[in-house]
Coordinates of C-alpha atoms and ligand atoms in Angstrom, one line a residue:
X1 CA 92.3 79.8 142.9
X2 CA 93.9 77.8 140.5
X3 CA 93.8 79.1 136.6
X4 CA 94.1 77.0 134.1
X5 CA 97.5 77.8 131.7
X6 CA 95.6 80.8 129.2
X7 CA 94.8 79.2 125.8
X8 CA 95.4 75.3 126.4
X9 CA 91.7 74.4 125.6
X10 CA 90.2 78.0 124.1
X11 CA 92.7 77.5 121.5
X12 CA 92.0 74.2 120.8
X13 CA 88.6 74.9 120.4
X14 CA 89.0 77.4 118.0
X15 CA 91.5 75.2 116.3
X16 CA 88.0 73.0 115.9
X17 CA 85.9 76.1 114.8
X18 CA 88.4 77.5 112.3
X19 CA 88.6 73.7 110.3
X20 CA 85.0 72.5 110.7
X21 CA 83.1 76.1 110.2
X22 CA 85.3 78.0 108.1
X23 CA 88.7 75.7 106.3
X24 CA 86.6 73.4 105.3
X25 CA 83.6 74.9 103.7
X26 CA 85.6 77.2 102.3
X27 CA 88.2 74.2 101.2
X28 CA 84.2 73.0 99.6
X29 CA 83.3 76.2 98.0
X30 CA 86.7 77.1 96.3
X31 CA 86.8 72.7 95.0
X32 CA 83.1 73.1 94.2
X33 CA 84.2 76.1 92.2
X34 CA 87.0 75.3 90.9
X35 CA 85.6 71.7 89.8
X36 CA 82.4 73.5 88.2
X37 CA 84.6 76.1 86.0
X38 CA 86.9 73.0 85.0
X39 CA 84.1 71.5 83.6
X40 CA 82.7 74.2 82.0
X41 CA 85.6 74.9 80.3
X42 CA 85.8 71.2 79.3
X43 CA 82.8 71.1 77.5
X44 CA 83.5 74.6 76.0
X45 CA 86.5 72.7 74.5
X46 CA 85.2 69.9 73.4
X47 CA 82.3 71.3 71.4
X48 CA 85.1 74.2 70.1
X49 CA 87.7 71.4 69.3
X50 CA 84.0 69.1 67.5
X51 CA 83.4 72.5 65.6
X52 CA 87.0 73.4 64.5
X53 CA 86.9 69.5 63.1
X54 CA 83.3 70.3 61.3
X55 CA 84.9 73.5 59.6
X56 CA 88.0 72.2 58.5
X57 CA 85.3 69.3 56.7
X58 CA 84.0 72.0 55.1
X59 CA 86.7 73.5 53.9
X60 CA 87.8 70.6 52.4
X61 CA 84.2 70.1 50.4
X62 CA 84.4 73.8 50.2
X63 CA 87.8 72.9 47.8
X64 CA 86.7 70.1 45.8
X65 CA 82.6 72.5 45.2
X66 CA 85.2 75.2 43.6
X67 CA 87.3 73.0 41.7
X68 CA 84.3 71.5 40.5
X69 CA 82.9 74.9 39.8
X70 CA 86.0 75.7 37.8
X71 CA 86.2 72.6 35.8
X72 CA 82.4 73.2 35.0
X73 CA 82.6 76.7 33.6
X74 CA 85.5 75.9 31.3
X75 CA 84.1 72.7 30.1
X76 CA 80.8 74.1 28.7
X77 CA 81.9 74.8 25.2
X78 CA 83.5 71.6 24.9
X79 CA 80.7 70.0 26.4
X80 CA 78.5 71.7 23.0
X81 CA 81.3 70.3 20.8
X82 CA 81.0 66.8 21.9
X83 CA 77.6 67.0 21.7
X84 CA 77.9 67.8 18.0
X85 CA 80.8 64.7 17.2
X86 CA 83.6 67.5 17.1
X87 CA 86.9 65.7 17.1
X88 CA 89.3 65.2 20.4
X89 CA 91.6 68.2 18.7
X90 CA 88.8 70.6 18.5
X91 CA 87.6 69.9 22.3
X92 CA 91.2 70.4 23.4
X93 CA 91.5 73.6 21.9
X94 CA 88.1 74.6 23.1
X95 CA 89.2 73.6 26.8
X96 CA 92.3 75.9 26.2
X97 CA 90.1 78.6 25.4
X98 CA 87.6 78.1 28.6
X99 CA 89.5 78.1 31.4
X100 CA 92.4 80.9 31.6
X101 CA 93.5 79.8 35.6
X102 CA 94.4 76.2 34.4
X103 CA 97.4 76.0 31.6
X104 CA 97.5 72.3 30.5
X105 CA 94.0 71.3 28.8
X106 CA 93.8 67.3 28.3
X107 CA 91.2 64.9 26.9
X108 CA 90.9 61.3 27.7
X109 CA 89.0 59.2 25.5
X110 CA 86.6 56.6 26.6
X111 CA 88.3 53.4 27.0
X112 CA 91.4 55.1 28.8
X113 CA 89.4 56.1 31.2
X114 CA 89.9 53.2 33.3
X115 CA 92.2 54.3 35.9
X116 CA 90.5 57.3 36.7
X117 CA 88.1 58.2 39.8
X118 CA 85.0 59.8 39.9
X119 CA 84.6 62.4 42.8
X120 CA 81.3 63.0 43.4
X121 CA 80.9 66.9 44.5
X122 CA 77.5 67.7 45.5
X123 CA 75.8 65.4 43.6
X124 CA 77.8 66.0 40.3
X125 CA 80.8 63.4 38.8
X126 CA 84.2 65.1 38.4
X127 CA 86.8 62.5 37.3
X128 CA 90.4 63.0 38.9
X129 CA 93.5 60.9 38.2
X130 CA 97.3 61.5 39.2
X131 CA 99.6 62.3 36.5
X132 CA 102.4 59.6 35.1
X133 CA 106.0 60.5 35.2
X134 CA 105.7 64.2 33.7
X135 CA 102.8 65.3 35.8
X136 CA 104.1 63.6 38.7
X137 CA 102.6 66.3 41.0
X138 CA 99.6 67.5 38.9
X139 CA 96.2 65.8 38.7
X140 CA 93.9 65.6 36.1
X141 CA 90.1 66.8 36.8
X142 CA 88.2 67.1 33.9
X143 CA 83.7 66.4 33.6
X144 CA 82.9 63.3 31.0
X145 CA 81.4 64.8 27.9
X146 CA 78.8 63.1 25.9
X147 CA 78.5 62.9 22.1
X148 CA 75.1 63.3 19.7
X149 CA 73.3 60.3 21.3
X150 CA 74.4 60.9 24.9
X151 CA 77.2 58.2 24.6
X152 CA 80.1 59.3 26.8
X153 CA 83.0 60.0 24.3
X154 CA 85.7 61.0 26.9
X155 CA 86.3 63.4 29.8
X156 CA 87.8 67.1 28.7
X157 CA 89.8 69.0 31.7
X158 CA 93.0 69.9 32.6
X159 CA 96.6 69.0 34.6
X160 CA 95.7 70.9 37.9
X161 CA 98.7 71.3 40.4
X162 CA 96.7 70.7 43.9
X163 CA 99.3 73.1 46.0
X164 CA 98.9 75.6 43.5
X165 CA 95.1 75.7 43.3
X166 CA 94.9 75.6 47.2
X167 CA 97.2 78.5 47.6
X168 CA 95.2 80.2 45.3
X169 CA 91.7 79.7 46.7
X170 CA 92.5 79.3 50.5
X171 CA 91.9 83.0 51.1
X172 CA 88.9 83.1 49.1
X173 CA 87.3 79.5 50.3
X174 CA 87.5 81.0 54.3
X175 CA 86.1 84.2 53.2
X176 CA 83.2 83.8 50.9
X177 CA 82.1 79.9 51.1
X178 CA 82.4 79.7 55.2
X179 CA 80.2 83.1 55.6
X180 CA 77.7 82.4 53.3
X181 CA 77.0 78.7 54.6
X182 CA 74.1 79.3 57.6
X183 CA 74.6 75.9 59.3
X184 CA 78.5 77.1 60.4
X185 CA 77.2 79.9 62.2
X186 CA 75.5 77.1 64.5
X187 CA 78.9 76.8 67.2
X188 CA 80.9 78.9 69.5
X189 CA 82.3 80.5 67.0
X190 CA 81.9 82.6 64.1
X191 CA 83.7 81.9 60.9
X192 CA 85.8 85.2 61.0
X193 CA 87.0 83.9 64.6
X194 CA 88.5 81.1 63.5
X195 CA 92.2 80.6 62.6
X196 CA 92.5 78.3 59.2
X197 CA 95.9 76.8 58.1
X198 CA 96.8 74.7 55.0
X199 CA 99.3 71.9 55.8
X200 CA 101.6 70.5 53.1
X201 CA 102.0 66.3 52.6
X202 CA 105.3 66.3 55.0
X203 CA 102.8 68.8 58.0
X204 CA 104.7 72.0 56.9
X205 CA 102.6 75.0 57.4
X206 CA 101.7 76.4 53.2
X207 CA 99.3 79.1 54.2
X208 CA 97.4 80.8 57.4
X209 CA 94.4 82.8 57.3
X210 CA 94.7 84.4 60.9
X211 CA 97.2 83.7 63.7
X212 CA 95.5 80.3 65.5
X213 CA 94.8 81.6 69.4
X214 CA 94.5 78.1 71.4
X215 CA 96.1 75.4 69.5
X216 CA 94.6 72.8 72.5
X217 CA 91.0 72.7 70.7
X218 CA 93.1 72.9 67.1
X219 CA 91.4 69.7 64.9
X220 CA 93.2 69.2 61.3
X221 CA 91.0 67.3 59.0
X222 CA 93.2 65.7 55.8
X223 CA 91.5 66.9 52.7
X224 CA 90.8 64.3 50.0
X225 CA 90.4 63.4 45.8
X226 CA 92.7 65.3 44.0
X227 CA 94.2 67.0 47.1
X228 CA 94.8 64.3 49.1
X229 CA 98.1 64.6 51.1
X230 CA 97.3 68.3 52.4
X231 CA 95.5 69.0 55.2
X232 CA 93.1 71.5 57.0
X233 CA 93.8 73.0 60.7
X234 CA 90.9 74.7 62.5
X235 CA 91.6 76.5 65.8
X236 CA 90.2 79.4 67.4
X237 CA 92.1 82.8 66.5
X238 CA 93.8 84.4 68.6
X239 CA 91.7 87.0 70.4
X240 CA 88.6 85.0 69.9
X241 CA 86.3 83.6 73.1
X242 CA 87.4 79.9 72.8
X243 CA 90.9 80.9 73.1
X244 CA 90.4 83.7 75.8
X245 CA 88.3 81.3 77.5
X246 CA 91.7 78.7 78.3
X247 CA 93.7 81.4 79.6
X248 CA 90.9 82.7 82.0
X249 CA 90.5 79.5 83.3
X250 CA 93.5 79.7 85.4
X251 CA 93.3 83.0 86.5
X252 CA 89.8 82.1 87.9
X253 CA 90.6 79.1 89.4
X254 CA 94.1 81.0 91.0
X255 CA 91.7 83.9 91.9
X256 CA 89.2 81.1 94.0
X257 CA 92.2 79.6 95.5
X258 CA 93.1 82.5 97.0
X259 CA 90.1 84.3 97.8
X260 CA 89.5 80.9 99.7
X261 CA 93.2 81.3 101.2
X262 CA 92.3 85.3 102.4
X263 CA 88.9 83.9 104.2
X264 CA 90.5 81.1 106.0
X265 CA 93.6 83.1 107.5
X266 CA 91.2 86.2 107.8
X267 CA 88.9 84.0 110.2
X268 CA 92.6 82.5 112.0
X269 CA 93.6 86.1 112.8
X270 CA 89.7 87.3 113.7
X271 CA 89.4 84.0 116.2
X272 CA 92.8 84.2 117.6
X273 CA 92.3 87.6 118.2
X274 CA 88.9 87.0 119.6
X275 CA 90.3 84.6 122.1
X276 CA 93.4 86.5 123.4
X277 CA 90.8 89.0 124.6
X278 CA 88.8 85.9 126.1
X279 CA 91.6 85.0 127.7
X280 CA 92.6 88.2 129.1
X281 CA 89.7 88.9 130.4
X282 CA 89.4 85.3 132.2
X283 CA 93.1 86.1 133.4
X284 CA 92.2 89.9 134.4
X285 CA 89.0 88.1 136.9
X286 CA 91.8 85.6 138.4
X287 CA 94.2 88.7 139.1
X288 CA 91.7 90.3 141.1
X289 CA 91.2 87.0 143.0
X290 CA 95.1 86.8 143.3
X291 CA 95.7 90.0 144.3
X292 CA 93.1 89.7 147.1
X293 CA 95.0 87.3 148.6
X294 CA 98.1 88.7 148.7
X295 CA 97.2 92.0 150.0
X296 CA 95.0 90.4 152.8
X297 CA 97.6 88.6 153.9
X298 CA 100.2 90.7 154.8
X299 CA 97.7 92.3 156.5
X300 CA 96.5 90.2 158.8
X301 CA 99.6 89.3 159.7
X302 CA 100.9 92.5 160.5
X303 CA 97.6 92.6 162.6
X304 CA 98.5 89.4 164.3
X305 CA 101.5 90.5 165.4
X306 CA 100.5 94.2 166.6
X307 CA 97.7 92.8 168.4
X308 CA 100.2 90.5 170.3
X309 CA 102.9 93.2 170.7
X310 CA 99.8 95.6 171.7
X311 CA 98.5 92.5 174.5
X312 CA 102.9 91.8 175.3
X313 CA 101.0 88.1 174.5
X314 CA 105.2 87.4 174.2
X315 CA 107.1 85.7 176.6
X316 CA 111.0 87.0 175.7
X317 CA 111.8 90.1 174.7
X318 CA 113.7 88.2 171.6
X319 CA 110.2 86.8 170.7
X320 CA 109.1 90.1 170.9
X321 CA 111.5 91.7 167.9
X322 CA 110.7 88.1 166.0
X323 CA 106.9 90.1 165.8
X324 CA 108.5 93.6 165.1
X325 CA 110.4 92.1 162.3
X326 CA 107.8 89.6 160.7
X327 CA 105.7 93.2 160.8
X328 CA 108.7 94.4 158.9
X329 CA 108.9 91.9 156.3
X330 CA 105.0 91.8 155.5
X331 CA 105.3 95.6 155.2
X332 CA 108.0 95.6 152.5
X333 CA 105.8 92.8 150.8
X334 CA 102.6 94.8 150.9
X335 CA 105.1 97.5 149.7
X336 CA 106.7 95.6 146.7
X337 CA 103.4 94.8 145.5
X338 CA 101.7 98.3 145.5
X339 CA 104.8 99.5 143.9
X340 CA 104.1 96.7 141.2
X341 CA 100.6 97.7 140.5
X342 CA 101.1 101.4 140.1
X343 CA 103.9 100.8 138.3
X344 CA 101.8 98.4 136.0
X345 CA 98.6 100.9 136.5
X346 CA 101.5 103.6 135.2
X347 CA 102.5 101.8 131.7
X348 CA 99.5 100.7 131.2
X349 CA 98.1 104.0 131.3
X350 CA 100.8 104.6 129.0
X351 CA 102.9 107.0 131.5
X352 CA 106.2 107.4 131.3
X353 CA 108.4 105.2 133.8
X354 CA 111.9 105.7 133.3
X355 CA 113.6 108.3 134.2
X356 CA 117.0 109.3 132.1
X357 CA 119.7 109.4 135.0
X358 CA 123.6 108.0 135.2
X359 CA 123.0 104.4 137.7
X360 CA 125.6 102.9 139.1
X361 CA 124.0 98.8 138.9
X362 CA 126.9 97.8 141.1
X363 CA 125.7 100.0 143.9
X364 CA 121.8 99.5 143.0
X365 CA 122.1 95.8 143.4
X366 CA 124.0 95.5 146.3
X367 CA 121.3 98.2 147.9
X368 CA 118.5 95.7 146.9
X369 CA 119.8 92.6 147.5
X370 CA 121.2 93.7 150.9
X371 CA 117.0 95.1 151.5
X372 CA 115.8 91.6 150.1
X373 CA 118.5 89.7 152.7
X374 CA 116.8 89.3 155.5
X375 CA 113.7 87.7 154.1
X376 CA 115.9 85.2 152.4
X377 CA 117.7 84.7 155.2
X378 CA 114.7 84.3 157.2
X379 CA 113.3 81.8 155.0
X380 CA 116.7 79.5 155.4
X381 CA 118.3 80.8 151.7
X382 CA 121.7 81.2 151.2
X383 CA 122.5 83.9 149.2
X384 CA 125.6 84.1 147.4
X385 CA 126.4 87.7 145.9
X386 CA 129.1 88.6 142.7
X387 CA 129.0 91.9 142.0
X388 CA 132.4 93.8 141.1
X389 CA 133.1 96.9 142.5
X390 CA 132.4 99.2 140.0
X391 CA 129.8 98.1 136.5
X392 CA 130.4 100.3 133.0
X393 CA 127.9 102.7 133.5
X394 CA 124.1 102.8 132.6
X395 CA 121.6 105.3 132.3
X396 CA 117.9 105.0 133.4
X397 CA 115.4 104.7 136.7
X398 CA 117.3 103.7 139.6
X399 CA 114.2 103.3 141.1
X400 CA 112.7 101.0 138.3
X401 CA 115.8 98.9 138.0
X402 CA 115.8 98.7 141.8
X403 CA 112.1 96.7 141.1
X404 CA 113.1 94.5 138.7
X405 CA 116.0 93.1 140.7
X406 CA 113.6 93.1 143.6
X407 CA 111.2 91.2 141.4
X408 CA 113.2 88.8 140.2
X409 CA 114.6 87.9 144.0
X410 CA 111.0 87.5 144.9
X411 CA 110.6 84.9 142.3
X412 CA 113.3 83.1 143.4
X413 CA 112.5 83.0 146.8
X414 CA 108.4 82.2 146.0
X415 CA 109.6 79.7 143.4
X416 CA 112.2 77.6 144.8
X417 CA 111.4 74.6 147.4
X418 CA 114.3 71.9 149.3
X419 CA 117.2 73.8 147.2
X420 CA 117.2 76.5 149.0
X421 CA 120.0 78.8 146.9
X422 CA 120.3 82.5 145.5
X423 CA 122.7 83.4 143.4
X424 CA 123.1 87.2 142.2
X425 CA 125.8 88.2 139.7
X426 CA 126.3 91.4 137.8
X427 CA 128.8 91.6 134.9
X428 CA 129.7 93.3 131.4
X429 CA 129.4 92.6 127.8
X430 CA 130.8 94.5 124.9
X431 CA 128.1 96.5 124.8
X432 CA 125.8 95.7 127.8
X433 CA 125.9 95.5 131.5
X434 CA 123.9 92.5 133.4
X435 CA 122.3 91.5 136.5
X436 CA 121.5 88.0 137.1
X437 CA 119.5 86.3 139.8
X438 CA 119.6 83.0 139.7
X439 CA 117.7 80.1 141.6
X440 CA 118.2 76.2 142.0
X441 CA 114.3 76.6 142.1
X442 CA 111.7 74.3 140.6
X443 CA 112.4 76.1 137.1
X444 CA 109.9 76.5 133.8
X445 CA 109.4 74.4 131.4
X446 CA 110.6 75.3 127.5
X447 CA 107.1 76.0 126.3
X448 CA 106.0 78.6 129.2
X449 CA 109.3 80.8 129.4
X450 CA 108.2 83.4 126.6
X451 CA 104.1 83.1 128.2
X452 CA 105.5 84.4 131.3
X453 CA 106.1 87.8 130.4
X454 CA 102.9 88.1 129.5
X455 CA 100.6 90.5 131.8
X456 CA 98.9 88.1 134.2
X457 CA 100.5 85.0 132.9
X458 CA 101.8 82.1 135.9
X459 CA 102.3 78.6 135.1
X460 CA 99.8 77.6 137.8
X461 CA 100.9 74.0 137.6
X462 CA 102.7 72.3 140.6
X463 CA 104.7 74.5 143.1
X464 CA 103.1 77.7 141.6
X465 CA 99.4 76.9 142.1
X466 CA 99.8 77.1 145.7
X467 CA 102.5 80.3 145.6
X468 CA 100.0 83.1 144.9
X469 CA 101.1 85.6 142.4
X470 CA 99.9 88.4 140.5
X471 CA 101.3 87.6 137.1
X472 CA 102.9 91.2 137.2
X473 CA 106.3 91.1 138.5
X474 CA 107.6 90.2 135.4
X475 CA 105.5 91.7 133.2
X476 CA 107.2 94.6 135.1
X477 CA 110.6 93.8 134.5
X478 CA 110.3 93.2 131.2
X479 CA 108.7 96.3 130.2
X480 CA 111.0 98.4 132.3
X481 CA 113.9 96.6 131.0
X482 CA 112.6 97.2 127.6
X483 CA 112.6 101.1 127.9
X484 CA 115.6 101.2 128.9
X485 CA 116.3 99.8 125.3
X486 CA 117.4 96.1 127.0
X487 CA 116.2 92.6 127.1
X488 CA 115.7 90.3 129.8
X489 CA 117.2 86.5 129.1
X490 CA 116.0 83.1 130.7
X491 CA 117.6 80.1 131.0
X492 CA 115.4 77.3 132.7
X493 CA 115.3 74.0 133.2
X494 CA 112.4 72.1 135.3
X495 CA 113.2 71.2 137.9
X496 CA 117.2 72.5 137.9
X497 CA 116.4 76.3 138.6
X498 CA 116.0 79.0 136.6
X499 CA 118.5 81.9 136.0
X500 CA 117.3 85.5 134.7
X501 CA 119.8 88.2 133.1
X502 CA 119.2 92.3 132.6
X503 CA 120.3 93.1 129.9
X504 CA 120.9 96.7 130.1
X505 CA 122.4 99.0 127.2
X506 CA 126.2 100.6 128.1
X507 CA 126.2 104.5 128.0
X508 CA 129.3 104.5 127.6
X509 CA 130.8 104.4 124.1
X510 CA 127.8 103.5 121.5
X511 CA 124.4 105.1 122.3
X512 CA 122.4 102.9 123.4
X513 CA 119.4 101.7 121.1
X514 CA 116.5 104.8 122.0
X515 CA 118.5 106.5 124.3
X516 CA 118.8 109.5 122.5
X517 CA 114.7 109.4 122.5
X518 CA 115.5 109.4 126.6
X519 CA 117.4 112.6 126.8
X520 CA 114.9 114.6 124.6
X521 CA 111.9 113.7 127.0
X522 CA 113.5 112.5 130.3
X523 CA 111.0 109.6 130.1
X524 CA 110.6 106.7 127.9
X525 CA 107.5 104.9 128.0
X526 CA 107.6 101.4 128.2
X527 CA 106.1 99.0 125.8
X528 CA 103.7 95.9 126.0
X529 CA 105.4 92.9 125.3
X530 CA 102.7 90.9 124.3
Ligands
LIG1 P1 103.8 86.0 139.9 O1 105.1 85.5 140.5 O2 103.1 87.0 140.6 O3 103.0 84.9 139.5 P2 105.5 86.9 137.7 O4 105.2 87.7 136.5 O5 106.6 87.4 138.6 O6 104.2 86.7 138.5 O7 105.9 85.4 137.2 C1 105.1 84.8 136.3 C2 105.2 83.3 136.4 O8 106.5 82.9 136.0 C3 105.1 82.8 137.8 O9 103.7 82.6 138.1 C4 105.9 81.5 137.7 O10 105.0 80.5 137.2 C5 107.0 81.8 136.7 N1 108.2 82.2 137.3 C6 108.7 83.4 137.5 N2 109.9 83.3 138.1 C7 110.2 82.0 138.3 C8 111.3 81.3 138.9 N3 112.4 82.0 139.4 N4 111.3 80.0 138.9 C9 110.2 79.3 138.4 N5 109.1 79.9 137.9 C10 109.1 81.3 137.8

């Protein structure tokens, strides 16, 4: 029964399953997610960055209300004196005594007023003007004061020097005026999370109330009137949502990323797991079928030919032996393969296999492959043999060894077609002994020579689909080979033959990898490969 090569289409199929039922929605949920929070967070910014831009507004009003508020108080009693004709030197001292934070008291009569502005804060006028060449960087802001008949005589303030006045109030403009306006507390943020700096004409920082926390949303408004030149910057303090907010972005959108990463390779493992046991059990029903085969027929061969010996349906004696031998020969198969599956049944099981005893190779091959000859021979191979006299010694199961060389010969001799050749060698390394059997056979192809080692595993494709096979023998090998602590080494080429070496650990000089592990249970249990 042919079986197809394990995994060719399973795989693929759940190649398909992994990407339409799991990569991509999960590719879909962790974009969806990712897309949704990046917009989120967009719109948190904007609105933060509109807000930070509507506060630092306010702050600038919030300067010019408490300059006006200044200018107001200090003016009143010169307001009384104008309105009673007092004399420009009698308003002038009267401004010196009503304001103590501004030091240069000025009035302007009428009709130099000309040149000056008239901010108009909250409803009410304050006049502003820049000072000449002595006040270069000082402005005037002074309130127009009307005489007896409500005609205006002049405006009565002082020389105010703008970075001076906003150092001064900065502290006290975030603290009290923000707070107590209701429509700020509208946004994102509350007043007391914000970060408030006061920029000089050239951008250099003056003053900060609070360390700024995401300078992305930051929005500097330039104030204006007297104070024109500075600027307000509003950002989010540090520590406050708006500038958590940024930061957390990423980690979410690194913590959907992966979480979508851990399902997708989760699901690889689960499936590919999934289907190795598919497979395994689809190759498990095809050994029974296999093994079948091969043990029935042996069988009826060697009933075939007792039957005839038993009738003397022979003609020669010669033709005779050829019946006693071709019983031989199917006997030794039957044999080779029963030693395979309790030897297989054995490791499976988790037995121990090996036995912990000196080997001489040289001796153990020669034994084998003088066994094997005859059913080479018979089969028209010619077998070529290159074993020294004497190997560096080896410790282990002769009897185990004694299978995998007998395994390997097998192979050869199942595997090979018109080239009929056998080539057995045995050498050293500088730390390992090897056998190799070698064939001019119709080899394996790159992609199958690890797969082969695998329990149950043939290559079922041309020669080998109508050779029937176990899949154990070198299964076998391997694993014995193994627990000994060596390897076992292919070299193959389709169709050019196919060459396989023992490696097999000295015991002489270095111990040998696991060796000690030998002496201390007299058995070492051989592993699964797969
Ligand atoms: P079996 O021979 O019973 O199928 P093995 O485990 O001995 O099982 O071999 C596994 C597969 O490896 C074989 O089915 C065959 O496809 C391939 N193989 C093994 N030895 C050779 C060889 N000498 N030349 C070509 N193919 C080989």
């Amino acid at each position: 029964m042919a079986v197809p090569p394990p995994g060719a289409r399973p795989r693929g199929r759940v190649l398909i399953v992994v990407i339409l039922g799991v990569a991509v929605p999960a590719m879909l949920l962790a974009g969806l997610g990712i897309y949704l929070t990046l917009r989120i967070t967009r719109a948190v910014q904007d609105e933060t960055a509109r807000y930070n831009s509507y506060i630092a507004l306010q702050i600038g009003q919030a300067f010019e209300n408490e300059l006006l508020e200044r200018v107001r108080q200090g003016t009143v009693q010169a307001e009384n004196l104008a309105r009673v004709n007092a004399p420009p030197v009698g308003i002038v001292a009267a401004l010196g005594a009503g304001n103590p934070e501004f030091e240069a008291p000025h009035f302007v009569p009428v009709e130099m007023l000309n040149g000056y502005t008239v901010l108009t804060v909250e409803g009410q006028p304050l006049l502003y003007a820049q000072g000449g060449k002595t006040r270069q960087d000082e402005y005037f802001a002074g309130l127009l004061l009307r005489d007896s008949n409500g005609q205006a005589m002049g405006a009565g303030g002082w020389w105010v020097d703008p970075r001076r006045f906003l150092l001064q109030h900065l502290e006290e403009v975030v603290r009290e005026r923000l707070p107590s306006n209701e429509r700020l507390y509208g946004g994102y943020e509350s007043t007391r999370r914000l970060s408030v700096t006061l920029l000089g004409p050239l951008g250099e920082e003056l003053h900060r109330v609070r360390q700024p926390g995401d300078l992305g949303t930051a929005r500097t408004e330039m104030l204006k009137g007297p104070f024109e030149g500075y600027a307000v910057r509003v950002a989010p303090a540090e520590g406050a949502p708006a500038a958590l907010a940024s930061r957390f972005v990423w980690f979410e959108i690194t913590f959907i990323g992966l979480m979508g990463m851990a399902i997708v390779l989760a699901t690889t493992f689960g499936l590919r797991y999934a289907v190795r046991q598919l497979e395994l059990a689809h190759l498990k029903s095809s050994f029974v079928s296999n093994i079948t085969h091969e043990l029935k027929t042996p069988i009826a061969m060697i009933r075939l030919a007792v039957e005839t010996l038993e009738m003397r349906r022979f003609s020669s004696p010669e033709e005779g032996e050829g019946f006693l031998r071709s019983i031989e020969r199917e006997t030794l198969r039957l044999q080779q393969l029963v030693d395979n599956i309790l030897d297989f049944a054995r490791l499976e099981a988790g037995q121990g296999l090996v036995r912990n005893q000196p080997v001489d190779l040289a001796a153990l091959v020669r034994d084998t492959v003088d066994g094997f000859r005859p059913r080479l021979e018979h089969q028209g191979f010619r077998l070529e043999v290159d074993v020294p006299e004497e190997l560096p010694p080896v410790r282990g199961d002769a009897i185990a060894l004694s299978h995998c060389v007998l395994n390997l010969l097998d192979n050869a001799l199942k595997y090979s077609r018109a080239q009929r050749e056998v080539r057995v060698s045995a050498g050293a390394r500088a730390d390992a002994v090897t056998v190799t059997v070698a064939d001019r056979g119709i080899g394996i192809a790159p992609e199958d020579q690890r797969r082969i080692f695998e329990k149950f595993a043939r290559v079922e494709t041309g020669l080998v689909h109508n050779v029937k096979g176990a899949g154990l023998g070198l299964t076998l090998v391997d694993q014995i080979v193994r627990a000994h602590g060596g390897r076992v080494e292919v070299e193959s080429t389709l169709g050019g033959g196919s060459a396989f070496t023992l490696v097999l650990p000295r015991a002489d000089g270095a111990e040998a990898p696991g060796a000690h592990a030998h002496r201390k249970t007299g058995h070492v249990t051989g592993g699964d490969p797969t």
